[in-house]
mmCIF file of C-alpha atoms in Angstrom:
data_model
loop_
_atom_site.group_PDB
_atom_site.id
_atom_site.type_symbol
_atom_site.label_atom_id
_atom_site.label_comp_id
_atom_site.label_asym_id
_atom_site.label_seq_id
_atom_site.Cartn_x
_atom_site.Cartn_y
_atom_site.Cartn_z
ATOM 1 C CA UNK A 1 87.173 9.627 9.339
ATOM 2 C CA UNK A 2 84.740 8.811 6.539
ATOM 3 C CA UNK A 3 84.230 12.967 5.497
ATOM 4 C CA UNK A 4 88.211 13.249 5.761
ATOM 5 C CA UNK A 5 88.769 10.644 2.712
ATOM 6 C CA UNK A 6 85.914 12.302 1.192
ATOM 7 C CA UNK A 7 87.399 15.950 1.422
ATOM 8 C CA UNK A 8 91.270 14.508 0.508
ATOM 9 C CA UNK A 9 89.579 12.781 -2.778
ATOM 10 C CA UNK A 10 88.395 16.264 -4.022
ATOM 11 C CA UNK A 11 91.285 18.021 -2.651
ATOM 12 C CA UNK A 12 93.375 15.838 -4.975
ATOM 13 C CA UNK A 13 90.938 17.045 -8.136
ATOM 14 C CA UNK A 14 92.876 19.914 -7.864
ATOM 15 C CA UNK A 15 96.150 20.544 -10.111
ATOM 16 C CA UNK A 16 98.821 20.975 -7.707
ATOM 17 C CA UNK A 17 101.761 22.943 -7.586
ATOM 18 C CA UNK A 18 104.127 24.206 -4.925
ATOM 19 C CA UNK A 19 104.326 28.025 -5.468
ATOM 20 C CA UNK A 20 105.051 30.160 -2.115
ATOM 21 C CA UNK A 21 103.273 33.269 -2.471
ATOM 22 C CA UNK A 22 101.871 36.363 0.360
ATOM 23 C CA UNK A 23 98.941 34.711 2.083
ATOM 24 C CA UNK A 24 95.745 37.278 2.723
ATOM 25 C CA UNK A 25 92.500 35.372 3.522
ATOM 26 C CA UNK A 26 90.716 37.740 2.065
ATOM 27 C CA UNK A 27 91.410 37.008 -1.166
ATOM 28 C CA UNK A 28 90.247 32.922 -0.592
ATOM 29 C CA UNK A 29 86.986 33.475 1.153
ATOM 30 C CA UNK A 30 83.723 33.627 -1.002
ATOM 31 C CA UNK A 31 80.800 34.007 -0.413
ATOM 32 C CA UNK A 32 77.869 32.853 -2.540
ATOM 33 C CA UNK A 33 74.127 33.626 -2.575
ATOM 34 C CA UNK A 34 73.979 36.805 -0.825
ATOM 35 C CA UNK A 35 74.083 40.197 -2.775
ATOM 36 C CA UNK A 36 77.693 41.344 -2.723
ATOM 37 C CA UNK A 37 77.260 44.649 -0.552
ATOM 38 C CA UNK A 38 76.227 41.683 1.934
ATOM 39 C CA UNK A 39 78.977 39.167 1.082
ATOM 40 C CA UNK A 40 81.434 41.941 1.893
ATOM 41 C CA UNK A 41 79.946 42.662 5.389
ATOM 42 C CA UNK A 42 80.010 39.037 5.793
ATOM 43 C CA UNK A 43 83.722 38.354 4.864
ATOM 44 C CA UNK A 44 84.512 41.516 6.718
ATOM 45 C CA UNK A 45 83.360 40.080 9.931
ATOM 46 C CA UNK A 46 83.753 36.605 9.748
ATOM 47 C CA UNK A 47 86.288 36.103 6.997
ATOM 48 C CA UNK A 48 89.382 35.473 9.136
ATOM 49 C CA UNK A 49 87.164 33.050 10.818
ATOM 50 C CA UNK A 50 86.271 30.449 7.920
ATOM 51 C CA UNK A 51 89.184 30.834 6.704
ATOM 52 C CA UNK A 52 90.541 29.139 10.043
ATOM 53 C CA UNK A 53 88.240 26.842 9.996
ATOM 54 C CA UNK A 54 88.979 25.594 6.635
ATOM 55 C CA UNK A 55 93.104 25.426 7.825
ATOM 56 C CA UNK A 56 91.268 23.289 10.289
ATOM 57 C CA UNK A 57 89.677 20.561 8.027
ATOM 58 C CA UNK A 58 92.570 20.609 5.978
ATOM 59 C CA UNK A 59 94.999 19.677 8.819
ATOM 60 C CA UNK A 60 92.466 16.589 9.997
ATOM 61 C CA UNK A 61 92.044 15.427 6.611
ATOM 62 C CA UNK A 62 96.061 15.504 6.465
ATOM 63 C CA UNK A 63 96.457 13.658 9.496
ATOM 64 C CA UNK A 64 95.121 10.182 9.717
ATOM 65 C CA UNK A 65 96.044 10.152 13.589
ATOM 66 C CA UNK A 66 93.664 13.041 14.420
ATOM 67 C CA UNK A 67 91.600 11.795 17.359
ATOM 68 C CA UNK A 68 87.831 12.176 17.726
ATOM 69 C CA UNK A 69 87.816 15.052 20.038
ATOM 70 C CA UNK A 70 89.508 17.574 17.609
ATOM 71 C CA UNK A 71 87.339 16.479 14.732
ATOM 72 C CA UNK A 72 84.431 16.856 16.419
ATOM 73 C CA UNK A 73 86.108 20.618 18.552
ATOM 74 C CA UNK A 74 85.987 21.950 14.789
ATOM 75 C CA UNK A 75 82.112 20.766 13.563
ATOM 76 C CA UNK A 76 81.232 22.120 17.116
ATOM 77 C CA UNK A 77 83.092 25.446 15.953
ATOM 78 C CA UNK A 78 81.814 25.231 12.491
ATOM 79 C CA UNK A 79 78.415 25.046 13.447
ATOM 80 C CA UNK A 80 78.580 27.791 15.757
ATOM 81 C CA UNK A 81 79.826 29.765 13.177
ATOM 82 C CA UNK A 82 77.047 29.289 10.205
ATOM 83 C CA UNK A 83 74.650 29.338 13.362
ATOM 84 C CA UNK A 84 75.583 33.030 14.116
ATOM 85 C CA UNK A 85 75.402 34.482 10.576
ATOM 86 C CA UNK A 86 72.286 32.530 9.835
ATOM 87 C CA UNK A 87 70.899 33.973 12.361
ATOM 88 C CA UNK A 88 72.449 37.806 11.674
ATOM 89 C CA UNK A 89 71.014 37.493 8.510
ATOM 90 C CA UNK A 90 68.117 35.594 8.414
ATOM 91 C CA UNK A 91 69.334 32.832 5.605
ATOM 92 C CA UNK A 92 67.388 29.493 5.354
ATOM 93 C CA UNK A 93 71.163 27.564 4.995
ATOM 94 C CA UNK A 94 74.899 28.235 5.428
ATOM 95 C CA UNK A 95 77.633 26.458 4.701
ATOM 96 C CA UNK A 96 81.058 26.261 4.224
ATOM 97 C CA UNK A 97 82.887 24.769 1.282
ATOM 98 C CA UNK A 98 86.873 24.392 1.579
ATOM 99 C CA UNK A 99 89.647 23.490 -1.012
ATOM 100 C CA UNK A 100 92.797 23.789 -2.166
ATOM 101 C CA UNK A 101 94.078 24.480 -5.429
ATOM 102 C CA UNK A 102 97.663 25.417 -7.275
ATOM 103 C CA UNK A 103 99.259 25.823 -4.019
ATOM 104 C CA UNK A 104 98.578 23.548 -0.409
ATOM 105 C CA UNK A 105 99.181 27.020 1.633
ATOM 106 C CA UNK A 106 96.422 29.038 -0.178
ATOM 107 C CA UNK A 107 93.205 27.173 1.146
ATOM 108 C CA UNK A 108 90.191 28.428 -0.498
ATOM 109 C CA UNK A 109 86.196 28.752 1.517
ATOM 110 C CA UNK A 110 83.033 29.136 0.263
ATOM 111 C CA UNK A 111 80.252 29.965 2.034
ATOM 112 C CA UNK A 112 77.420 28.842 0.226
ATOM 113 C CA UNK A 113 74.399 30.845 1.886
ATOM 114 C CA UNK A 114 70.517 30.575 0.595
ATOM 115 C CA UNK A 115 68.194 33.854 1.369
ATOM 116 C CA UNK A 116 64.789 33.708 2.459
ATOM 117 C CA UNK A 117 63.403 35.124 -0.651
ATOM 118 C CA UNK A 118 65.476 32.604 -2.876
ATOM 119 C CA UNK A 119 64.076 29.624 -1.179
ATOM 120 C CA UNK A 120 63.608 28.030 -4.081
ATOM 121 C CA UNK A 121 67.238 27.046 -3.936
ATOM 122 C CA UNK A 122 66.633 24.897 -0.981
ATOM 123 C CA UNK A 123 66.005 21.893 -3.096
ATOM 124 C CA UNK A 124 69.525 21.562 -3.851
ATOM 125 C CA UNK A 125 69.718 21.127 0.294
ATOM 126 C CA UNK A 126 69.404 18.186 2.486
ATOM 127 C CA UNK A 127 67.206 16.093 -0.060
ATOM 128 C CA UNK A 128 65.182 13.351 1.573
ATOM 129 C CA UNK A 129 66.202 9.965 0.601
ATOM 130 C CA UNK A 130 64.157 8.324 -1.978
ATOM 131 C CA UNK A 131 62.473 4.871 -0.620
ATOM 132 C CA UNK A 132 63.898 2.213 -2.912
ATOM 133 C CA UNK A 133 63.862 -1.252 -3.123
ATOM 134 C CA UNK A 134 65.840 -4.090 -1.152
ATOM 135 C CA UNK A 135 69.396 -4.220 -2.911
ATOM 136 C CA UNK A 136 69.710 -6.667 -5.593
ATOM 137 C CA UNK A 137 72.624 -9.144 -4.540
ATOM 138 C CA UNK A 138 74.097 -11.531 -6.984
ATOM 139 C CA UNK A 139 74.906 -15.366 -6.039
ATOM 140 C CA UNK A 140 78.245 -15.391 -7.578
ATOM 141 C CA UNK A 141 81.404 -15.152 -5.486
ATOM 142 C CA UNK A 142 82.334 -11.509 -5.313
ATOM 143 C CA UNK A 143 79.464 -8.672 -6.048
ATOM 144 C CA UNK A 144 81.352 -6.510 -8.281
ATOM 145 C CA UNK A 145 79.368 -2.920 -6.717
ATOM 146 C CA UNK A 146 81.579 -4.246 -3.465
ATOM 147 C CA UNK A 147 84.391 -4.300 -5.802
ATOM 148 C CA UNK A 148 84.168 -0.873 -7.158
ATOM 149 C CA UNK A 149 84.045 0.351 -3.835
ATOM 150 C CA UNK A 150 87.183 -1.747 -2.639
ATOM 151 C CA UNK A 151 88.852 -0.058 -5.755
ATOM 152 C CA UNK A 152 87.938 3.791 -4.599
ATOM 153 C CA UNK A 153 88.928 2.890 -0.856
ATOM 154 C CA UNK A 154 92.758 2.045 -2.198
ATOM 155 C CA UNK A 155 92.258 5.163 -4.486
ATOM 156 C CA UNK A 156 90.938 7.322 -1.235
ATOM 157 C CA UNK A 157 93.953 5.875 0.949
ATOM 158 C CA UNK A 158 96.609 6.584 -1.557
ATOM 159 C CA UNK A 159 95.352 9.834 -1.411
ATOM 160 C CA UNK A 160 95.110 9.872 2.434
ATOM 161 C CA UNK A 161 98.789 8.301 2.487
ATOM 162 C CA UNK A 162 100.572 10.010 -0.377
ATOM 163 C CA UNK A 163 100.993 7.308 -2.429
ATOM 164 C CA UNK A 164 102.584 8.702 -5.781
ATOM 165 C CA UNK A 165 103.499 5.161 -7.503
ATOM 166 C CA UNK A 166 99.139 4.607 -7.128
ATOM 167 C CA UNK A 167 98.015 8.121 -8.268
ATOM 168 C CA UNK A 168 100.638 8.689 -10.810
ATOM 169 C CA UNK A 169 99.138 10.040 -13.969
ATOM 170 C CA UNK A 170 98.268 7.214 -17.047
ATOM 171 C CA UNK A 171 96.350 7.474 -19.951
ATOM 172 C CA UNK A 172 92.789 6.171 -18.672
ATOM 173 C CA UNK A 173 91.687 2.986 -20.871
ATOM 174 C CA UNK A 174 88.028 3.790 -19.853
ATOM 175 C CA UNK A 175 85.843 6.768 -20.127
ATOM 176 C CA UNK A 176 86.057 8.326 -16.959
ATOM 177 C CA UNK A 177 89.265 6.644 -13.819
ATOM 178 C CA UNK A 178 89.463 7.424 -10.481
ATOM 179 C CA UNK A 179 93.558 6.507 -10.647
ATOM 180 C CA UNK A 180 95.817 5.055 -13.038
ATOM 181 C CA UNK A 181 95.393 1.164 -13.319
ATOM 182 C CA UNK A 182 99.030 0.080 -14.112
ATOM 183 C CA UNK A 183 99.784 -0.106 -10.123
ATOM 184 C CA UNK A 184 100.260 -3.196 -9.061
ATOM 185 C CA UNK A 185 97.266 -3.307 -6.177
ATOM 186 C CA UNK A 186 94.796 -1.493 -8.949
ATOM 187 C CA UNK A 187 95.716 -3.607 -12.126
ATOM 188 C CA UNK A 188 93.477 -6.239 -11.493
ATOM 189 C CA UNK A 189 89.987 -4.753 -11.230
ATOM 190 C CA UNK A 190 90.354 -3.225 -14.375
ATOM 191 C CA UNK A 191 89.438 -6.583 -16.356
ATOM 192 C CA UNK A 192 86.888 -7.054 -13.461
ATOM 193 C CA UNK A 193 85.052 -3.922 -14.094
ATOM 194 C CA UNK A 194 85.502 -5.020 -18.312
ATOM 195 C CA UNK A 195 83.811 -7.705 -17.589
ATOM 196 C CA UNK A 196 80.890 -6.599 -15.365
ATOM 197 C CA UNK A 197 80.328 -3.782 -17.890
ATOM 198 C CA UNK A 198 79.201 -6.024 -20.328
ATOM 199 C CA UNK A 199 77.840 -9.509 -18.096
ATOM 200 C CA UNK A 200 76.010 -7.094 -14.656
ATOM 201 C CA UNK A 201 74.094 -4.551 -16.715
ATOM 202 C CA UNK A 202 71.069 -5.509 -14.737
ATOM 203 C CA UNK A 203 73.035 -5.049 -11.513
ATOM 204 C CA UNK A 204 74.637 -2.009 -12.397
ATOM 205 C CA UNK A 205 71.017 -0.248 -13.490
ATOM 206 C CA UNK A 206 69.504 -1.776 -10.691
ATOM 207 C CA UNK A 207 72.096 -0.590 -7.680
ATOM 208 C CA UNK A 208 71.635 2.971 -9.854
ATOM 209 C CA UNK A 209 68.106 3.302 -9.238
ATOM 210 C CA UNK A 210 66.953 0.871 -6.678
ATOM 211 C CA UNK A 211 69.842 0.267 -4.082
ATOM 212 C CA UNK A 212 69.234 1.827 -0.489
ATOM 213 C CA UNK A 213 72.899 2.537 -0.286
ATOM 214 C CA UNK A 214 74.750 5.745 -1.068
ATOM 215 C CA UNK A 215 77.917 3.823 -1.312
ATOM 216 C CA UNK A 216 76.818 1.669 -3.980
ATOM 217 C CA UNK A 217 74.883 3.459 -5.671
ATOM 218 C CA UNK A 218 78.278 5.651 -6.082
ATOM 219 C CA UNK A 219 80.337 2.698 -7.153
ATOM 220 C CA UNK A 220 77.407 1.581 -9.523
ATOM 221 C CA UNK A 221 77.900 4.902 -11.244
ATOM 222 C CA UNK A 222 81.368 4.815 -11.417
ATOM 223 C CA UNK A 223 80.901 0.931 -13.190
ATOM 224 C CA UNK A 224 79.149 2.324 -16.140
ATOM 225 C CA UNK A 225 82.211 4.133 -17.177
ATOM 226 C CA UNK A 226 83.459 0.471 -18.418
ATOM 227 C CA UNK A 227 80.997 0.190 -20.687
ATOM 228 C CA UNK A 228 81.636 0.727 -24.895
ATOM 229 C CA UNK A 229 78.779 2.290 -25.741
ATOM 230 C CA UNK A 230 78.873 6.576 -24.536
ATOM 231 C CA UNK A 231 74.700 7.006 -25.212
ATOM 232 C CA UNK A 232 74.488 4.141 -23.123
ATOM 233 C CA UNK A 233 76.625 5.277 -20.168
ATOM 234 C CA UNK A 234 75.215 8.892 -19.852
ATOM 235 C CA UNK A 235 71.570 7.216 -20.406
ATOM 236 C CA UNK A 236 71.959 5.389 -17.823
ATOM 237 C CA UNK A 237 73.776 7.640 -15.622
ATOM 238 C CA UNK A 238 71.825 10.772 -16.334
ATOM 239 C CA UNK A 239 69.331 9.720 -13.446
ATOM 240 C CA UNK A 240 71.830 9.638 -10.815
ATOM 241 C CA UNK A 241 72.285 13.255 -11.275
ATOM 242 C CA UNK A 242 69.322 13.920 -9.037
ATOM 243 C CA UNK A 243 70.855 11.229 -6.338
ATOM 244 C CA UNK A 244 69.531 12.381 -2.844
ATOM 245 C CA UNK A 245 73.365 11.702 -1.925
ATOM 246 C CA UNK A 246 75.748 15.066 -2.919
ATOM 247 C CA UNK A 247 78.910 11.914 -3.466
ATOM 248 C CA UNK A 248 76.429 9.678 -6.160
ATOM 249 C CA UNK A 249 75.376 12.641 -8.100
ATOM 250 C CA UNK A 250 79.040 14.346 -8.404
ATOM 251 C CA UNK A 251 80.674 10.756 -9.678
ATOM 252 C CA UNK A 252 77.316 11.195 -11.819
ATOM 253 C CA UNK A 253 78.543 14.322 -13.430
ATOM 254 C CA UNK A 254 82.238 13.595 -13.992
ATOM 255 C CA UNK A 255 81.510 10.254 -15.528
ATOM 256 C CA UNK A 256 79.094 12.345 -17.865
ATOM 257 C CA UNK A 257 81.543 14.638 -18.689
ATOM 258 C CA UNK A 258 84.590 12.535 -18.963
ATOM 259 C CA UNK A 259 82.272 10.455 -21.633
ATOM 260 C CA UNK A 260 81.215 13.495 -23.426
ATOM 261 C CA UNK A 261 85.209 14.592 -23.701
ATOM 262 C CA UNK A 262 86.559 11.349 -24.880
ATOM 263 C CA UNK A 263 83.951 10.708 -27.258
ATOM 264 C CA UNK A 264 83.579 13.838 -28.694
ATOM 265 C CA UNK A 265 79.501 12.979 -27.954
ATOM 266 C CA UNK A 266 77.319 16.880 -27.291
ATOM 267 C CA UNK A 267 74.277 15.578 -27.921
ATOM 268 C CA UNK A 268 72.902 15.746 -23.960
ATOM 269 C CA UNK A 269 70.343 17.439 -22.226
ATOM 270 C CA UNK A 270 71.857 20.330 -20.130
ATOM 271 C CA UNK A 271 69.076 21.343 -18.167
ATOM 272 C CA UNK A 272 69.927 19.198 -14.870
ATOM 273 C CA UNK A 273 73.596 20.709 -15.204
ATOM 274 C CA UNK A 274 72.395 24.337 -15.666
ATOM 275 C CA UNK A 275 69.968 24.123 -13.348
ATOM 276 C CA UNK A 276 73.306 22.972 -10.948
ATOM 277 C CA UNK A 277 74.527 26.349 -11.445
ATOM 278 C CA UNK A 278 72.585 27.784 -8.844
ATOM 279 C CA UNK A 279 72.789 25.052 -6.123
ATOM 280 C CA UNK A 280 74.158 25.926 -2.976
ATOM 281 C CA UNK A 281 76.749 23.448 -2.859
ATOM 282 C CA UNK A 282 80.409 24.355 -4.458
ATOM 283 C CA UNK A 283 80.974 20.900 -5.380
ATOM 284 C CA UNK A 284 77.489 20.482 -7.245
ATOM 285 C CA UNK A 285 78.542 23.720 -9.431
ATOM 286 C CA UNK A 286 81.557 22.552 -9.761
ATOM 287 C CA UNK A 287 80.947 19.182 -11.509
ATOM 288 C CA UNK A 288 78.296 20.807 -13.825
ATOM 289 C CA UNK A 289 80.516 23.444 -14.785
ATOM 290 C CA UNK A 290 82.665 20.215 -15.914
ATOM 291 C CA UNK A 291 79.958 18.828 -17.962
ATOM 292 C CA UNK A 292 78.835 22.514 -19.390
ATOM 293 C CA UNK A 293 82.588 22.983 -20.180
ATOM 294 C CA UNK A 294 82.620 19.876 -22.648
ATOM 295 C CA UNK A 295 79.030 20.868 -24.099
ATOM 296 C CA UNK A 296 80.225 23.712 -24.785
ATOM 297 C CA UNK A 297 82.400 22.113 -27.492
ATOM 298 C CA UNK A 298 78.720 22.144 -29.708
ATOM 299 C CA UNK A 299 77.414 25.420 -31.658
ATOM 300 C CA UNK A 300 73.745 23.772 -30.565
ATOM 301 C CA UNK A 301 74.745 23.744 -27.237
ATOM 302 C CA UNK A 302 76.796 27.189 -26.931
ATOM 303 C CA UNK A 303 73.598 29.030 -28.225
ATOM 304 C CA UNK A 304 71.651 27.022 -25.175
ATOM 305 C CA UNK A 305 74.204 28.131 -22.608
ATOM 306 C CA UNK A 306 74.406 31.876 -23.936
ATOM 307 C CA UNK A 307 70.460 32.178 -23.870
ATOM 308 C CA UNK A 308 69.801 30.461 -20.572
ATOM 309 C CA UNK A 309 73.368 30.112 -18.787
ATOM 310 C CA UNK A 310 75.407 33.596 -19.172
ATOM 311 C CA UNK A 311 73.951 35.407 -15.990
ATOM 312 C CA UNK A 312 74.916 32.432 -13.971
ATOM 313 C CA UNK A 313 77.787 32.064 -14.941
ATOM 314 C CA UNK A 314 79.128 35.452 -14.751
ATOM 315 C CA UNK A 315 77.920 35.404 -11.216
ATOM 316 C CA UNK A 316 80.192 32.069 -10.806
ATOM 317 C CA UNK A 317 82.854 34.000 -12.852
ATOM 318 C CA UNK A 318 83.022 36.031 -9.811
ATOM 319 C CA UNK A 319 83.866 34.181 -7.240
ATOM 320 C CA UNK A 320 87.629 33.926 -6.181
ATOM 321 C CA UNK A 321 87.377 30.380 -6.007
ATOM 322 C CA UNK A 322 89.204 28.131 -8.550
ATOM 323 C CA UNK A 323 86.636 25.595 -8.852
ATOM 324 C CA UNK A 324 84.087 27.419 -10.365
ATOM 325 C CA UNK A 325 85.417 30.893 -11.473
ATOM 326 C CA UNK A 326 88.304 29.180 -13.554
ATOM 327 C CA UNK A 327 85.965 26.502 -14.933
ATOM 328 C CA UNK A 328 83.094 29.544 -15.542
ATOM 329 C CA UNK A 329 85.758 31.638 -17.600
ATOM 330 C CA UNK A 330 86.436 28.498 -19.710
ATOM 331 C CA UNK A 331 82.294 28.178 -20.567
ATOM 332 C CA UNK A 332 81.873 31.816 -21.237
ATOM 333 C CA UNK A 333 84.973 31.744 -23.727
ATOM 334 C CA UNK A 334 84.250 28.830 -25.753
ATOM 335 C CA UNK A 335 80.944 30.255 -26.247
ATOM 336 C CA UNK A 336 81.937 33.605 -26.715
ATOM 337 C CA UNK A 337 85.132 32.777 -28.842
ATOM 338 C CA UNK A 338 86.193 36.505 -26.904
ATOM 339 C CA UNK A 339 89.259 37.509 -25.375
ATOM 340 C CA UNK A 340 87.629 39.282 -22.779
ATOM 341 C CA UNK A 341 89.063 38.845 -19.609
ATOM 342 C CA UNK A 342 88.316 36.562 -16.292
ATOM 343 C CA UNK A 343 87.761 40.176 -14.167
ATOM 344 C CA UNK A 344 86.401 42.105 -16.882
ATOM 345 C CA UNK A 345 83.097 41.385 -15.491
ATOM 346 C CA UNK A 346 80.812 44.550 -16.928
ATOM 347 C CA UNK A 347 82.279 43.208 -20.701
ATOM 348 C CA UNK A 348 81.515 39.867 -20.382
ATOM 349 C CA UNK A 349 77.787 41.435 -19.679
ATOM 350 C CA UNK A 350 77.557 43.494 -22.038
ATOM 351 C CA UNK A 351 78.458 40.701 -24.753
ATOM 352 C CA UNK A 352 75.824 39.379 -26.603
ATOM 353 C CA UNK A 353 75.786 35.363 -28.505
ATOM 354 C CA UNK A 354 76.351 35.341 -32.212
ATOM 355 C CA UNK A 355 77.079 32.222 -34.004
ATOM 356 C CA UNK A 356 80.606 31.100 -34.464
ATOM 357 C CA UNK A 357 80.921 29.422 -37.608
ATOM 358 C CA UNK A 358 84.416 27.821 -37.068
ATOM 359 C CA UNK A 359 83.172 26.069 -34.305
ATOM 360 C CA UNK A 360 83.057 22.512 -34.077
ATOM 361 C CA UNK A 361 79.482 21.165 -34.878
#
């Protein structure tokens, strides 16, 4: 139930709150990567659908008793599903993206769809793994990689469990936490991972770039956020924003981001993350949107985004998904400095970049 940890961890990204409101599905399935007159048709006929599906997922990754068989009745369905309307259509991938956000009945679905002609977008799909070295194990008595990931796997099963003492809300003493580290089971790493920030560089770079394991390379990532130094930590992050695994490079980009924020440091490349824009995976957009969001705090970097960003992210700006329209809307306005609406989509194209010279530099 590996994926069901997974999909409760980014569930619980979401700020949650328990508003009962009319329920239409058509107003929580997207679609993305097919031209809209085609994404209607799509949600017309299939709509009701996904958005069963994704009630689906939700309910396993709720229920830590689900058996086998109805995990595996719904990936059967699922891929029935995105076999049929790849097939109608003729797209190169389909997938479906679900999530939950401001309210645990309204259950948002993206289906993330790539076009023949737009097969360039395919290398954001099913990357091959890179062939990398042996894993570089230490001879002392715990490998602190192992320890990160013990750390997430209490994180993931508070989550799982509901544990409110564990994910209650702290100030974070690093750059970028997964939880709070004043609970009682979570309070000890947090010298740990001090320590190994400064005394396992080597193994920390090393599991980064060389280890065969997703998992660790992950919980590598996730290490660097202990160190002092922010040009440091995104330096030696930034690679792991092209990990083969989707898990690596997301921790990738909210470590980056969560740097950037509490450092007040702009000064990053933002090609990789722009470039994330237009990857067929919500969750990919998603955490670059994050880091673009921050950027976007610099007058260098809001000329960048206007000049090479603003088409995709009005395109993001449309989707009815909270994940990337709300975080879109938040880019276009601090580069903007406009009060033009989240659904006034022909004004936010017909705006043009000027400099802002209040801005922070």
């Amino acid at each position: 139930m590996k994926i069901c940890l997974l999909l409760m961890f980014n569930l619980a990204l979401s700020h949650i709150c328990w508003a009962k409101t009319p329920y239409d599905y058509h107003d929580y399935v997207d679609v993305y990567g097919a031209p809209p007159a085609i994404a209607q048709q799509i949600i017309a006929q299939y709509g009701q659908q996904i958005d069963q599906l994704g009630k689906e997922v939700i309910a396993i990754s709720k229920n830590k008793s689900t058996d086998e068989e109805k995990f595996n009745h719904y990936i059967q369905n699922k891929l029935n599903l995105l076999a049929t309307i790849k097939k109608k259509y003729g797209f190169l991938y389909a997938d479906i993206n679900t999530s939950i956000f401001n309210d645990p009945d309204k259950i948002f679905n993206t289906l993330d769809v790539v076009q023949k002609k737009d097969k360039n977008r395919m290398k954001f799909v099913h990357k091959r793994p890179v062939p990398r070295a042996q894993p570089m194990r230490t001879t002392r008595s715990f490998d602190v990689v192992d320890k990160m990931t013990e750390h997430k796997e209490l994180v993931l099963e508070a989550m799982f469990t509901g544990d409110k003492a564990m994910l209650k809300k702290s100030n974070c003493p690093v750059y970028h936490c997964l939880s709070n580290f004043e609970h009682p089971k979570l309070k000890p790493y947090l010298a740990i991972f001090n320590q190994a920030a400064v005394q396992h560089k080597n193994l920390i770079k090393h599991t980064i770039q060389q280890d065969d394991d997703p998992v660790r390379r992950e919980a590598a990532v996730l290490l660097t956020s202990h160190m002092t130094k922010p040009h440091d930590i995104i330096k030696l992050v930034m690679p792991a924003v092209y990990d083969e695994n989707e898990e690596t490079r997301n921790s990738a980009m909210l470590v980056i981001a969560d740097t950037m924020k509490k450092a007040k440091y702009y000064d990053v490349n933002l090609k990789p993350f722009i470039d994330y824009l237009d990857s067929s995976s919500t969750s990919d957009r998603n955490k670059a949107l994050y880091v673009l969001s921050i950027a976007a705090e610099s007058d260098k970097n809001k000329a960048i985004l206007a000049q090479r960003a603003k088409s995709q992210l009005i395109k993001l700006l449309k989707l009815k998904q909270p994940d990337n329209h709300n975080f879109a809307y938040t880019v276009l306005k601090k580069i903007s400095h406009q009060s033009i609406g989240e659904h006034d989509f022909a004004a936010w194209q017909q705006w043009h970049y000027q400099p802002h010279t209040k801005s922070k530099a």
